[in-house]
Each structure stands twice: as C-alpha cells, then as structure tokens.
Coordinates of C-alpha atoms in Angstrom, one line a residue:
X1 CA 5.0 -1.5 5.1
X2 CA 4.6 -0.3 1.7
X3 CA 0.8 -1.2 1.8
X4 CA 0.3 -1.2 -2.5
X5 CA 3.8 -0.6 -3.8
X6 CA 5.7 -3.8 -3.2
X7 CA 3.5 -6.4 -4.8
X8 CA 5.2 -9.1 -2.9
X9 CA 4.6 -12.8 -3.9
X10 CA 3.5 -15.2 -1.2
X11 CA 6.9 -16.9 -1.0
X12 CA 7.9 -13.9 1.2
X13 CA 5.9 -15.6 4.0
X14 CA 7.8 -18.0 6.2
X15 CA 7.4 -21.5 4.9
X16 CA 5.4 -22.7 7.9
X17 CA 2.8 -19.9 7.3
X18 CA 2.6 -20.7 3.6
X19 CA 2.0 -24.4 4.4
X20 CA -0.6 -23.5 7.1
X21 CA -2.6 -21.5 4.5
X22 CA -2.4 -24.2 1.9
X23 CA -3.6 -26.8 4.4
X24 CA -6.7 -24.7 5.1
X25 CA -7.4 -23.6 1.6
X26 CA -6.6 -26.7 -0.5
X27 CA -8.9 -29.8 -0.7
X28 CA -8.3 -33.5 -0.4
X29 CA -4.8 -35.1 -0.4
X30 CA -3.1 -31.8 -1.3
X31 CA -4.4 -30.3 2.0
X32 CA -3.2 -33.3 3.9
X33 CA 0.3 -33.1 2.4
X34 CA 0.5 -29.4 3.2
X35 CA -0.6 -30.1 6.8
X36 CA 2.0 -32.8 7.3
X37 CA 4.7 -30.6 5.9
X38 CA 3.6 -27.8 8.3
X39 CA 3.8 -30.1 11.3
X40 CA 7.4 -31.0 10.3
X41 CA 8.6 -27.4 10.0
X42 CA 6.5 -25.3 12.4
X43 CA 8.4 -23.8 15.4
X44 CA 5.8 -23.1 18.1
X45 CA 8.4 -21.3 20.2
X46 CA 8.8 -18.6 17.5
X47 CA 5.4 -18.6 15.9
X48 CA 4.2 -15.2 14.9
X49 CA 0.9 -14.1 16.6
X50 CA -0.8 -13.9 13.2
X51 CA 0.2 -17.5 12.5
X52 CA -1.3 -18.7 15.8
X53 CA -4.7 -17.5 14.7
X54 CA -4.7 -20.1 12.0
X55 CA -4.1 -23.0 14.5
X56 CA -7.7 -23.4 15.7
X57 CA -8.9 -24.1 12.2
X58 CA -6.0 -26.4 11.6
X59 CA -6.8 -28.3 14.7
X60 CA -10.5 -28.7 13.8
X61 CA -9.7 -29.9 10.3
X62 CA -6.9 -32.3 10.9
X63 CA -6.7 -33.4 14.6
X64 CA -9.0 -36.4 14.2
X65 CA -7.1 -37.7 11.2
X66 CA -3.7 -37.0 12.6
X67 CA -4.1 -37.8 16.3
X68 CA -0.4 -38.6 16.9
X69 CA 1.2 -35.4 15.8
X70 CA 3.7 -33.9 18.3
X71 CA 2.1 -30.5 18.5
X72 CA -1.5 -31.7 19.2
X73 CA -1.6 -30.5 22.8
X74 CA -0.6 -26.9 21.9
X75 CA -3.0 -26.9 19.0
X76 CA -5.8 -28.0 21.2
X77 CA -4.9 -25.3 23.7
X78 CA -5.1 -22.6 21.1
X79 CA -8.4 -24.0 19.9
X80 CA -9.8 -23.9 23.4
X81 CA -8.5 -20.4 24.0
X82 CA -10.1 -19.2 20.8
X83 CA -13.4 -21.0 21.7
X84 CA -13.5 -19.4 25.2
X85 CA -12.6 -15.9 24.0
X86 CA -15.0 -15.9 21.1
X87 CA -17.8 -17.3 23.2
X88 CA -17.3 -14.7 25.9
X89 CA -17.0 -11.8 23.4
X90 CA -20.1 -12.9 21.4
X91 CA -22.1 -13.3 24.6
X92 CA -21.3 -9.7 25.6
X93 CA -21.8 -8.4 22.0
X94 CA -25.2 -10.1 21.7
X95 CA -26.4 -8.2 24.8
X96 CA -25.1 -4.9 23.3
X97 CA -26.9 -5.6 20.0
X98 CA -30.1 -6.6 21.8
X99 CA -30.0 -3.3 23.7
X100 CA -29.4 -1.4 20.5
X101 CA -32.2 -3.3 18.8
X102 CA -34.6 -2.5 21.7
X103 CA -33.8 1.3 21.1
X104 CA -34.6 1.0 17.4
X105 CA -31.0 1.2 16.1
X106 CA -30.3 -0.6 12.9
X107 CA -27.0 -2.5 13.2
X108 CA -24.9 -4.4 10.7
X109 CA -22.1 -6.5 12.2
X110 CA -19.2 -7.2 9.9
X111 CA -15.5 -8.2 9.7
X112 CA -14.6 -11.1 12.1
X113 CA -18.0 -11.4 13.7
X114 CA -20.1 -11.9 10.6
X115 CA -17.4 -14.1 9.1
X116 CA -17.3 -16.4 12.2
X117 CA -21.1 -16.8 12.3
X118 CA -21.8 -17.2 8.6
X119 CA -18.8 -18.8 6.9
X120 CA -17.2 -21.0 9.5
X121 CA -18.7 -24.2 10.9
X122 CA -17.9 -23.0 14.5
X123 CA -17.1 -19.5 15.7
X124 CA -14.0 -20.8 17.5
X125 CA -12.3 -21.4 14.1
X126 CA -12.1 -17.7 13.4
X127 CA -10.4 -15.9 16.3
X128 CA -11.5 -12.3 16.9
X129 CA -10.0 -9.4 18.8
X130 CA -13.2 -7.4 19.0
X131 CA -16.7 -7.1 17.6
X132 CA -17.4 -4.5 14.8
X133 CA -20.8 -3.1 13.9
X134 CA -21.9 -0.3 11.5
X135 CA -24.9 1.9 12.2
X136 CA -26.6 4.6 10.1
X137 CA -25.1 8.1 10.6
X138 CA -28.3 9.5 12.0
X139 CA -28.3 6.9 14.7
X140 CA -24.7 7.0 15.6
X141 CA -25.0 9.4 18.6
X142 CA -28.0 7.3 20.0
X143 CA -26.0 4.1 19.6
X144 CA -23.1 5.7 21.6
X145 CA -25.4 6.7 24.4
X146 CA -27.0 3.2 24.6
X147 CA -23.6 1.5 24.9
X148 CA -22.4 3.9 27.6
X149 CA -25.5 3.3 29.6
X150 CA -25.0 -0.4 29.3
X151 CA -21.5 -0.1 30.9
X152 CA -19.3 0.0 27.9
X153 CA -16.5 2.6 28.2
X154 CA -14.2 4.3 25.8
X155 CA -11.0 2.4 25.0
X156 CA -9.1 5.5 24.0
X157 CA -8.5 9.0 25.4
X158 CA -10.5 12.0 24.4
X159 CA -7.5 13.2 22.3
X160 CA -7.4 10.1 20.2
X161 CA -11.2 9.9 19.9
X162 CA -11.3 13.4 18.4
X163 CA -8.8 12.3 15.8
X164 CA -10.4 9.0 14.9
X165 CA -13.6 9.8 12.9
X166 CA -14.7 6.5 11.4
X167 CA -15.5 4.6 14.7
X168 CA -15.6 4.7 18.5
X169 CA -13.8 1.8 20.2
X170 CA -15.4 0.5 23.5
X171 CA -14.3 -2.0 26.0
X172 CA -16.1 -3.7 28.9
X173 CA -15.0 -4.7 32.4
X174 CA -13.5 -7.9 30.9
X175 CA -11.4 -5.9 28.5
X176 CA -13.4 -7.1 25.4
X177 CA -13.6 -4.8 22.5
X178 CA -16.8 -3.5 20.8
X179 CA -16.2 -1.1 17.8
X180 CA -19.1 1.1 16.8
X181 CA -18.6 2.4 13.2
X182 CA -20.1 5.3 11.5
X183 CA -17.7 4.5 8.6
X184 CA -17.1 0.9 7.6
X185 CA -13.7 1.6 6.2
X186 CA -11.1 4.1 7.3
X187 CA -10.1 4.7 3.6
X188 CA -13.6 5.9 2.5
X189 CA -14.8 9.2 3.9
X190 CA -18.0 9.4 1.9
X191 CA -21.5 8.9 3.3
X192 CA -22.8 7.2 0.2
X193 CA -20.5 4.2 0.6
X194 CA -21.9 3.4 4.1
X195 CA -25.5 4.1 3.1
X196 CA -25.1 1.7 0.1
X197 CA -23.5 -0.9 2.4
X198 CA -26.4 -0.8 4.8
X199 CA -28.9 -0.9 1.9
X200 CA -27.3 -4.0 0.5
X201 CA -27.1 -5.7 3.9
X202 CA -29.1 -8.9 4.5
X203 CA -31.4 -9.5 7.5
X204 CA -30.0 -11.9 10.0
X205 CA -31.6 -13.2 13.2
X206 CA -29.1 -13.9 15.9
X207 CA -30.7 -15.6 18.9
X208 CA -33.9 -13.6 18.4
X209 CA -32.2 -10.3 17.7
X210 CA -32.8 -8.8 14.3
X211 CA -29.5 -7.5 12.8
X212 CA -28.0 -7.2 9.4
X213 CA -24.9 -8.7 7.7
X214 CA -23.1 -7.8 4.5
X215 CA -23.6 -9.8 1.3
X216 CA -20.5 -11.9 0.4
X217 CA -19.3 -9.3 -2.2
X218 CA -19.0 -6.7 0.5
X219 CA -17.4 -9.2 2.8
X220 CA -14.6 -9.8 0.3
X221 CA -14.0 -6.1 -0.4
X222 CA -13.9 -5.3 3.3
X223 CA -11.6 -8.2 4.2
X224 CA -9.1 -7.3 1.5
X225 CA -9.0 -3.5 2.3
X226 CA -8.6 -4.1 6.0
X227 CA -5.8 -6.6 5.4
X228 CA -3.9 -4.4 2.9
X229 CA -4.0 -1.4 5.2
X230 CA -1.4 -2.9 7.6
X231 CA 0.8 -4.4 4.9
X232 CA 0.1 -7.2 2.5
X233 CA 2.2 -9.8 4.3
X234 CA 1.4 -8.7 7.9
X235 CA -1.9 -10.6 8.2
X236 CA -3.0 -14.2 7.3
X237 CA -6.6 -14.6 8.5
X238 CA -8.0 -12.6 5.5
X239 CA -6.8 -15.3 3.1
X240 CA -8.6 -18.0 5.1
X241 CA -11.7 -15.7 5.2
X242 CA -11.6 -15.3 1.4
X243 CA -11.4 -19.0 0.9
X244 CA -14.4 -19.6 3.2
X245 CA -16.5 -16.9 1.5
X246 CA -15.7 -18.2 -2.0
X247 CA -16.5 -21.8 -1.0
X248 CA -19.9 -20.7 0.4
X249 CA -20.7 -18.3 -2.4
X250 CA -19.7 -19.8 -5.7
X251 CA -21.7 -17.2 -7.6
X252 CA -19.8 -14.2 -6.3
X253 CA -20.3 -11.2 -8.5
X254 CA -16.7 -10.0 -9.0
X255 CA -17.8 -7.4 -11.4
X256 CA -20.0 -5.8 -8.7
X257 CA -17.0 -5.8 -6.3
X258 CA -14.7 -4.3 -8.8
X259 CA -17.1 -1.5 -9.7
X260 CA -17.6 -0.6 -6.1
X261 CA -13.9 -0.6 -5.5
X262 CA -13.4 1.7 -8.5
X263 CA -16.2 4.1 -7.5
X264 CA -14.6 4.7 -4.1
X265 CA -11.0 4.8 -4.9
X266 CA -10.2 1.3 -3.7
X267 CA -9.3 -0.4 -7.0
X268 CA -5.6 -0.3 -6.4
X269 CA -5.7 -1.7 -2.9
X270 CA -8.3 -4.3 -3.9
X271 CA -6.3 -5.5 -6.9
X272 CA -3.2 -5.6 -4.8
X273 CA -5.0 -8.0 -2.5
X274 CA -6.1 -10.2 -5.3
X275 CA -2.5 -10.2 -6.6
X276 CA -1.2 -11.4 -3.2
X277 CA -4.0 -14.0 -2.8
X278 CA -3.4 -15.4 -6.3
X279 CA 0.1 -16.5 -5.2
X280 CA -1.4 -18.9 -2.6
X281 CA -2.0 -22.4 -3.9
X282 CA -5.8 -22.8 -4.0
X283 CA -6.5 -19.3 -5.3
X284 CA -5.6 -20.0 -8.9
X285 CA -9.1 -19.2 -10.0
X286 CA -8.4 -15.5 -9.3
X287 CA -6.3 -15.2 -12.5
X288 CA -9.2 -14.9 -14.9
X289 CA -11.0 -12.6 -12.4
X290 CA -8.0 -10.3 -12.3
X291 CA -7.7 -10.3 -16.1
X292 CA -11.4 -9.3 -16.4
X293 CA -11.0 -6.5 -13.9
X294 CA -8.1 -5.1 -16.0
X295 CA -10.2 -5.4 -19.2
X296 CA -13.0 -3.4 -17.5
X297 CA -10.6 -0.5 -16.6
X298 CA -8.1 0.3 -19.4
X299 CA -6.6 3.3 -17.5
X300 CA -6.0 1.3 -14.4
X301 CA -4.7 -1.6 -16.5
X302 CA -2.1 0.6 -18.1
X303 CA -0.9 2.0 -14.7
X304 CA -0.9 -1.5 -13.1
X305 CA 1.0 -3.2 -16.0
X306 CA 3.4 -0.3 -16.1
X307 CA 4.2 -0.9 -12.4
X308 CA 4.6 -4.7 -12.6
X309 CA 6.6 -4.7 -15.8
X310 CA 9.0 -2.1 -14.5
X311 CA 9.5 -4.1 -11.4
X312 CA 9.6 -7.5 -13.0
X313 CA 6.5 -8.6 -11.1
X314 CA 4.3 -10.1 -13.8
X315 CA 2.7 -12.9 -11.8
X316 CA -0.6 -14.0 -13.2
X317 CA -0.6 -11.6 -16.2
X318 CA -0.8 -13.1 -19.7
X319 CA 2.7 -13.2 -21.1
X320 CA 1.6 -12.2 -24.6
X321 CA 0.0 -9.1 -23.3
X322 CA 3.0 -8.3 -21.2
X323 CA 5.3 -8.7 -24.2
X324 CA 3.1 -6.5 -26.3
X325 CA 2.7 -3.9 -23.6
X326 CA 6.4 -3.8 -22.7
X327 CA 7.4 -2.3 -26.0
X328 CA 5.0 0.7 -25.3
X329 CA 5.6 0.9 -21.6
X330 CA 7.2 4.4 -21.8
X331 CA 5.2 5.7 -24.8
X332 CA 3.3 8.9 -24.6
X333 CA 0.0 6.9 -24.7
X334 CA 0.9 5.4 -21.3
X335 CA -1.4 6.9 -18.5
X336 CA 1.6 7.0 -16.2
X337 CA 3.5 9.5 -18.5
X338 CA 0.8 12.1 -19.1
X339 CA 2.0 14.2 -16.2
X340 CA 5.6 14.5 -17.3
X341 CA 7.2 16.0 -20.3
X342 CA 9.7 13.3 -21.2
X343 CA 10.0 9.6 -20.9
X344 CA 13.1 8.0 -19.6
X345 CA 14.7 4.6 -20.0
X346 CA 16.2 4.8 -16.5
X347 CA 16.5 1.9 -14.2
X348 CA 17.7 1.4 -10.6
X349 CA 20.7 -0.8 -10.1
X350 CA 22.9 -2.0 -7.3
X351 CA 20.2 -1.3 -4.7
X352 CA 17.8 -3.0 -2.3
X353 CA 15.2 -0.4 -3.1
X354 CA 13.7 2.7 -1.3
X355 CA 13.8 2.9 2.4
X356 CA 10.0 2.8 2.6
X357 CA 6.8 4.5 1.8
X358 CA 4.6 7.1 3.5
X359 CA 1.0 6.7 2.6
X360 CA -1.4 9.7 2.9
X361 CA -5.1 9.4 3.8
X362 CA -7.3 12.4 2.9
X363 CA -10.8 13.5 3.7
X364 CA -13.3 13.9 0.9
X365 CA -12.4 17.6 0.6
X366 CA -8.7 16.9 0.3
X367 CA -7.4 17.5 3.8
X368 CA -4.8 15.1 5.3
X369 CA -6.3 13.1 8.1
X370 CA -3.7 10.3 8.7
X371 CA -0.4 8.9 7.6
X372 CA 0.8 5.3 7.4
X373 CA 4.6 5.3 8.1
X374 CA 7.5 4.0 10.1
X375 CA 8.7 5.7 13.2
X376 CA 12.2 6.2 11.6
X377 CA 10.5 8.4 9.0
X378 CA 9.3 11.0 11.6
X379 CA 12.4 13.2 11.2
X380 CA 11.6 13.6 7.4
X381 CA 8.1 15.0 8.1
X382 CA 9.1 18.7 8.5
X383 CA 10.8 18.5 5.1
X384 CA 7.7 17.0 3.4
X385 CA 4.8 18.8 5.0
X386 CA 3.9 22.1 6.5
X387 CA 3.0 21.4 10.2
X388 CA 0.2 23.8 11.0
X389 CA -0.3 22.5 14.6
X390 CA 2.9 21.2 16.1
X391 CA 1.2 20.2 19.3
X392 CA -1.4 18.0 17.5
X393 CA 1.3 16.4 15.4
X394 CA 3.5 15.7 18.5
X395 CA 0.5 14.1 20.2
X396 CA -0.3 12.0 17.1
X397 CA 3.3 10.7 17.0
X398 CA 2.7 8.9 20.3
X399 CA 0.2 6.6 18.6
X400 CA 3.2 4.6 17.4
X401 CA 4.9 4.5 20.8
X402 CA 4.7 0.7 20.9
X403 CA 5.0 -0.2 17.2
X404 CA 7.5 0.7 14.6
X405 CA 5.0 1.0 11.8
X406 CA 1.3 1.9 11.4
X407 CA -1.4 4.5 10.9
X408 CA -1.4 7.7 12.9
X409 CA -4.5 9.9 12.8
X410 CA -4.9 13.6 13.6
X411 CA -7.3 16.4 13.0
X412 CA -7.6 17.3 9.3
X413 CA -5.5 20.4 8.6
X414 CA -2.7 19.5 11.1
X415 CA -0.4 18.9 8.1
X416 CA -0.4 20.5 4.6
X417 CA 1.0 18.3 1.8
X418 CA 4.2 18.3 -0.1
X419 CA 6.5 21.0 1.1
X420 CA 9.4 18.8 -0.1
X421 CA 12.2 21.0 1.0
X422 CA 15.5 19.3 2.0
X423 CA 18.5 20.6 4.0
X424 CA 21.5 21.7 2.0
X425 CA 23.5 18.6 3.0
X426 CA 20.9 16.4 1.2
X427 CA 22.1 17.7 -2.2
X428 CA 25.2 15.7 -2.5
X429 CA 25.6 13.5 -5.6
X430 CA 28.1 11.4 -7.5
X431 CA 27.4 11.9 -11.2
X432 CA 29.3 9.8 -13.7
X433 CA 29.1 9.8 -17.6
X434 CA 29.3 6.1 -18.5
X435 CA 30.6 6.4 -22.0
X436 CA 33.1 8.3 -24.1
X437 CA 31.7 11.6 -25.5
X438 CA 32.4 13.0 -29.0
X439 CA 34.2 16.2 -29.4
X440 CA 32.2 17.2 -32.4
X441 CA 28.5 17.4 -33.2
X442 CA 26.4 19.1 -35.9
X443 CA 23.8 21.8 -34.9
X444 CA 20.7 20.2 -33.3
X445 CA 22.1 16.8 -33.6
X446 CA 20.9 14.4 -30.9
X447 CA 22.9 11.9 -28.8
X448 CA 21.8 9.4 -26.1
X449 CA 24.2 9.6 -23.2
X450 CA 24.5 6.9 -20.6
X451 CA 25.1 8.1 -17.1
X452 CA 24.7 7.1 -13.4
X453 CA 24.1 9.1 -10.3
X454 CA 24.3 8.1 -6.6
X455 CA 22.7 9.7 -3.6
X456 CA 25.9 10.7 -1.9
X457 CA 24.3 12.4 1.1
X458 CA 23.1 11.0 4.4
X459 CA 19.5 12.1 3.7
X460 CA 16.9 10.2 1.6
X461 CA 15.5 11.9 -1.4
X462 CA 11.7 11.9 -1.3
X463 CA 9.5 11.5 -4.3
X464 CA 5.8 12.3 -3.9
X465 CA 3.0 11.1 -6.2
X466 CA 1.3 14.4 -6.8
X467 CA 4.3 16.7 -6.2
X468 CA 5.9 18.8 -8.8
X469 CA 9.2 18.5 -7.0
X470 CA 10.7 15.7 -9.1
X471 CA 14.4 15.0 -9.5
X472 CA 15.6 15.5 -13.1
X473 CA 18.9 15.0 -14.9
X474 CA 19.7 17.8 -17.3
X475 CA 22.5 20.1 -18.6
X476 CA 23.5 23.7 -19.1
X477 CA 25.3 25.2 -22.1
X478 CA 28.3 27.5 -21.5
X479 CA 30.6 29.3 -23.9
X480 CA 34.2 28.1 -24.1
X481 CA 35.1 31.0 -21.9
X482 CA 32.7 29.9 -19.2
X483 CA 29.8 32.3 -19.8
X484 CA 26.3 30.7 -19.3
X485 CA 24.3 30.7 -22.6
X486 CA 21.4 28.2 -22.2
X487 CA 20.4 27.2 -18.7
X488 CA 17.2 25.2 -18.9
X489 CA 17.1 22.1 -21.1
X490 CA 15.2 18.9 -21.3
X491 CA 14.9 16.8 -18.1
X492 CA 15.2 13.1 -17.7
X493 CA 13.4 12.4 -14.4
X494 CA 14.6 9.8 -12.0
X495 CA 13.0 6.4 -12.6
X496 CA 10.8 6.2 -9.6
X497 CA 9.0 9.3 -10.7
X498 CA 7.6 7.3 -13.6
X499 CA 5.5 5.0 -11.4
X500 CA 4.7 7.1 -8.4
X501 CA 1.2 6.6 -6.9
X502 CA -1.0 9.4 -5.8
X503 CA -1.0 10.0 -2.1
X504 CA 2.3 8.1 -1.6
X505 CA 5.8 9.3 -0.9
X506 CA 8.7 7.0 -1.6
X507 CA 12.4 7.6 -0.7
X508 CA 15.6 7.1 -2.6
X509 CA 18.0 6.3 0.2
X510 CA 21.7 7.2 0.6
X511 CA 24.0 5.0 -1.5
X512 CA 21.5 4.1 -4.1
X513 CA 23.0 4.2 -7.6
X514 CA 20.7 4.9 -10.6
X515 CA 21.5 4.4 -14.3
X516 CA 19.8 6.7 -16.7
X517 CA 20.0 8.0 -20.3
X518 CA 20.2 11.7 -21.2
X519 CA 18.7 12.6 -24.6
X520 CA 21.1 15.4 -25.4
X521 CA 20.5 17.9 -28.3
X522 CA 23.4 20.0 -29.5
X523 CA 23.0 23.8 -29.7
X524 CA 21.6 25.2 -33.0
X525 CA 24.5 27.6 -33.5
X526 CA 28.0 26.6 -34.5
X527 CA 30.7 27.3 -31.9
X528 CA 32.8 25.9 -29.1
X529 CA 30.8 25.0 -25.9
X530 CA 31.2 23.6 -22.5
X531 CA 28.3 21.4 -21.4
X532 CA 27.8 21.2 -17.7
X533 CA 25.7 18.2 -16.5
X534 CA 23.5 18.8 -13.5
X535 CA 20.5 17.4 -11.5
X536 CA 17.6 19.6 -10.5
X537 CA 15.1 19.2 -7.7
X538 CA 12.3 20.9 -9.5
X539 CA 11.2 24.3 -8.1
X540 CA 13.7 23.9 -5.3
X541 CA 17.4 24.0 -6.5
X542 CA 20.1 22.6 -8.7
X543 CA 22.6 20.2 -7.3
X544 CA 25.5 22.2 -8.8
X545 CA 24.9 24.8 -6.1
X546 CA 26.5 22.4 -3.6
X547 CA 28.5 20.1 -5.9
X548 CA 31.6 21.4 -7.6
X549 CA 32.7 18.2 -9.4
X550 CA 29.9 17.5 -11.8
X551 CA 30.8 16.3 -15.3
X552 CA 31.8 19.0 -17.9
X553 CA 32.0 18.2 -21.7
X554 CA 34.0 20.3 -24.2
X555 CA 32.0 20.3 -27.4
X556 CA 32.5 21.8 -30.9
X557 CA 29.3 22.4 -32.9
X558 CA 29.8 22.9 -36.6
X559 CA 28.1 22.0 -39.9
X560 CA 31.1 20.0 -41.0
X561 CA 33.8 18.3 -38.9
X562 CA 36.8 20.6 -38.3
X563 CA 40.1 19.2 -39.5
X564 CA 42.8 18.8 -37.0
X565 CA 45.5 19.9 -39.5

C-alpha cells in the first residue's frame, strides 16, 4: 500500500499498462507508436482489471486506424460491455436524480459520472462501477428517504452503515450502485469543504434535469485523492481522467487547487499524485506546476525534499536546489527535525525496506475513525493501540475478508492511538561497533562512532509519526568496577524516525540492518570507565534488559595521555 510514503515512479507499472497510458495521453505519432507497442506486449489472459478499464478508450481511439490488430475482437467486446453497463447505470441514475430534483434536493454528481459526461466524447470510454452524488448536509436525510421510496436499497449491513459516515451506498434490482454522499471525500471530515464544493459547482442540465457538476479544479483534486487512497499504483483511470480534464481546461487554476489541498490537509496526498503522474510520458508539464506548489509552501517543501532526498527519489525536482538542500538536510532549520533533540546521519542498508505502513484517519476532533492496512498487520494492532471496544474492532476486521489490503472503518473511539508496547521477545538486537575505539580520551572530548544494529527478533519494530516512543541508540557510563555512574545520554534516533509522517505507522521488520553514527562525548571527570552501548525504546524500556551481549568499551579519561611505562 503505503498510500504517500513510497513515491514510486511509473516504471513500477507493468510495461503493457505504461504503454496503454501513453497511447491515451500522448498525441500524434508518439501515441500511435505506444499503441503498437502495447498491442505487441499485452497479455489479455492476465490483464489486471484496472488495465481492462483503459481498453474501451484504446478501442475508440485506434480501432479504425489499426483494423487488423490481433486483439481487436476482445477490445471491441470490452468497449461494448462498457457501453452497455454505463448506459444502463446512467439511465437508472437519471431517474434517481429526476426524483431528487422533483423533491427540491440540490445534487452535484462527481467522480466517474461527471467525468464521463463532461470530458469524454462518449460515456462508454470511461467505465464506471457506480454513480456518485453529493447533496447538502441539511438535505441528506430527505435524499435518503427519496431513494428508498424509489426502490433503491442499502448495499451494506446496518453495522457497516453505522461505521461509514461520509456516504450511503445503494443498489437497485439490477445490482447497480448509487452512492449518496454527505462528504465528498473520506479524508475530509469538515462541513466547510463540502459547502464550498457545492458553492463552486456549476449548473448542468442533463436531459431536462437541473443538477450541478464540479469545476475542473475540483475534479482534479477529487480524482487524485480518490486514486491515492488505494495506493498510487493500484489504479490507472485517474491518469486518463487527468489528461482529459487538462486537455479540456487549459486554463486550470493550479494555485487554487493547491491552496484548497493545503487548507484541508490534502497537500501531501495531492502532491504525491502529481509526482506519480509526472513520471508518465505526456505529463511533463506538471514539473513547473509542482515547483510552484513547493515555492508557495516552504514548510511543506522542506519536508517533501527531505523525504525524497533521503530516499534518492528526486524525480522532477531541480538538481541545483536538491544539491543545495542536501547539505542542510539534517540541519536544525529543517522542519522535519524540530521535534527531535538530535540529528543523525543514519542510513538503512542491506534491506528491502519496511514491511508496510498503517495509515490512520481521524475525525475533526482527533478520534480515530479508520485505518488503511494489510491483513497481515492485524496482530500488531493490540501493541499499537488501546482497543476500547473489542467487539466493534472484531467486526471491522471483517471488512477485509476478501482483500489483503484496504480501509476499514469503525465507530470513532473504538481505538485510541499509539500505545506502542511490544512483547519482551521483540527487544532482541545485534549491535556492532564498526570501527576500532581508542583507549584514551580527554574530558568532554567528542568522537563520532560508526555502528550497526539489526532487528534480531521475530517482531517488527513500529515507528509512529506523532508518537514519543522512538528507538534511539545511546550509551551508559559505568565505573571500572561496574557501578553505574551516568545512565541517560544523548540519543541517535533510528533513521526512519527522521521522516515519519503524521498519522502513519511504519515498521522496521526482522532482519533489517541499519548503519548509524553515535556522537559520543567523554565524561568530564578523569578516571577509568566502562561504556555500555544500548538502544532505548523511549518511555518503554532499554534493550539491555533482554540482551546481555551489547558492546562494552573500556575507556580512560585524562587530561594527558597516560604512559604505558
């Protein structure tokens, strides 16, 4: 998953999907070349469902020019299927909107429906799974009653409906979906966002029924946020949608989109979407737009550049600015370092990265209302959160019964955040000093010590974006006889803690080795000491409580070097 942490470039898409996107987004001979290459490499037997949704538009654009291609019958079949399904869905949706209009309910349809009718030459070219509308909060109950009287029934059980607060999903006797929203986006739990969305909406007459549609700026924001929610590489249609909107709306006000995203906590997910899109041929014009967004928000720019530089993901960012910024990436002026006492030059090595990310969604008053996670992360939940309602949590877990990853929703207050307590067996570590250490130092002399640690347990170590329970490398000072003298010293926090995001938990999985540097300072009094290296899980415990073989250094502190003779 890792909706906003991975920053994957497009080449992570299978080649056939990348070529399909290029064939639809590029113009002229470049689009033709991409289509021919797609035809040569596509495997219809193993085509991902998301990739099949691009085929109707490919058929419409290229079938007449390339009438002898081998996949034409299948492409035509998928086009006809999309045509039939969309026509039937829109017929039923129109009757629902007409009924709502008759009862005085203001409706704005958005997502696939508004895109298909306003930005595509034919609705069949933009497959839809359901029809989404937004209504004013004070008309939401009336709209529900109207739909139920017209024969629409709830898609989900009462238990799930109580948990899902932003919309009510209906189906009809044909199994077609009609989603009635009181909130346009799951991520934004503020009335003002939806009120402003409805205020900006433009009147639209659909076969005699007066409805509203979002302006192109809101279409772009909604398309990106919905796509990023399920993983940046999971969906494809949003990229085609963006290209269509940008073609039809050359005067898009990107400044307005960015400010709206900032105002409602969507800047990170929106910028991540731009970052993904920019790696698609045909979206190169997003580079100056992204650069302007960064210039408008210096704090966000520092956080974002810190993230991409640390991970070597500098696509689309001016190299001179990266070079200048890299030298100061861990300085005290960096926004990412204001919450921790020291900076570290640590880096992760010999690893394929964390086992994943848990993303936390909150209500406007800070209560947890949903998680985005993998099913294999369920066992970690009791160690990360206080479960106030075990029955409600157990019920919520069933929402992922058929999928390995996704969002599960529950009543706010079911979980409390960031307990971050691990079982004893999780605190197993392999700690190595990666250099020779001197036997003599002067009082208060400093020394940078290279070291490496490995998670030697069978349990992942969690790091939470707003938690105080960080993992830090440190040392204790003992006398030469073994009596503890100074216990708490400077920490060097594990590298991932430097670029954690709020409302995210990442995991350092078993077997990961991390290289770091300890900025050691000798005691201020002369004497013979034993320095015991250790790792702390802040406010929880020291690793030395369960590890007997951590490094120990015999050190003499004196104003002048002691002669061996």
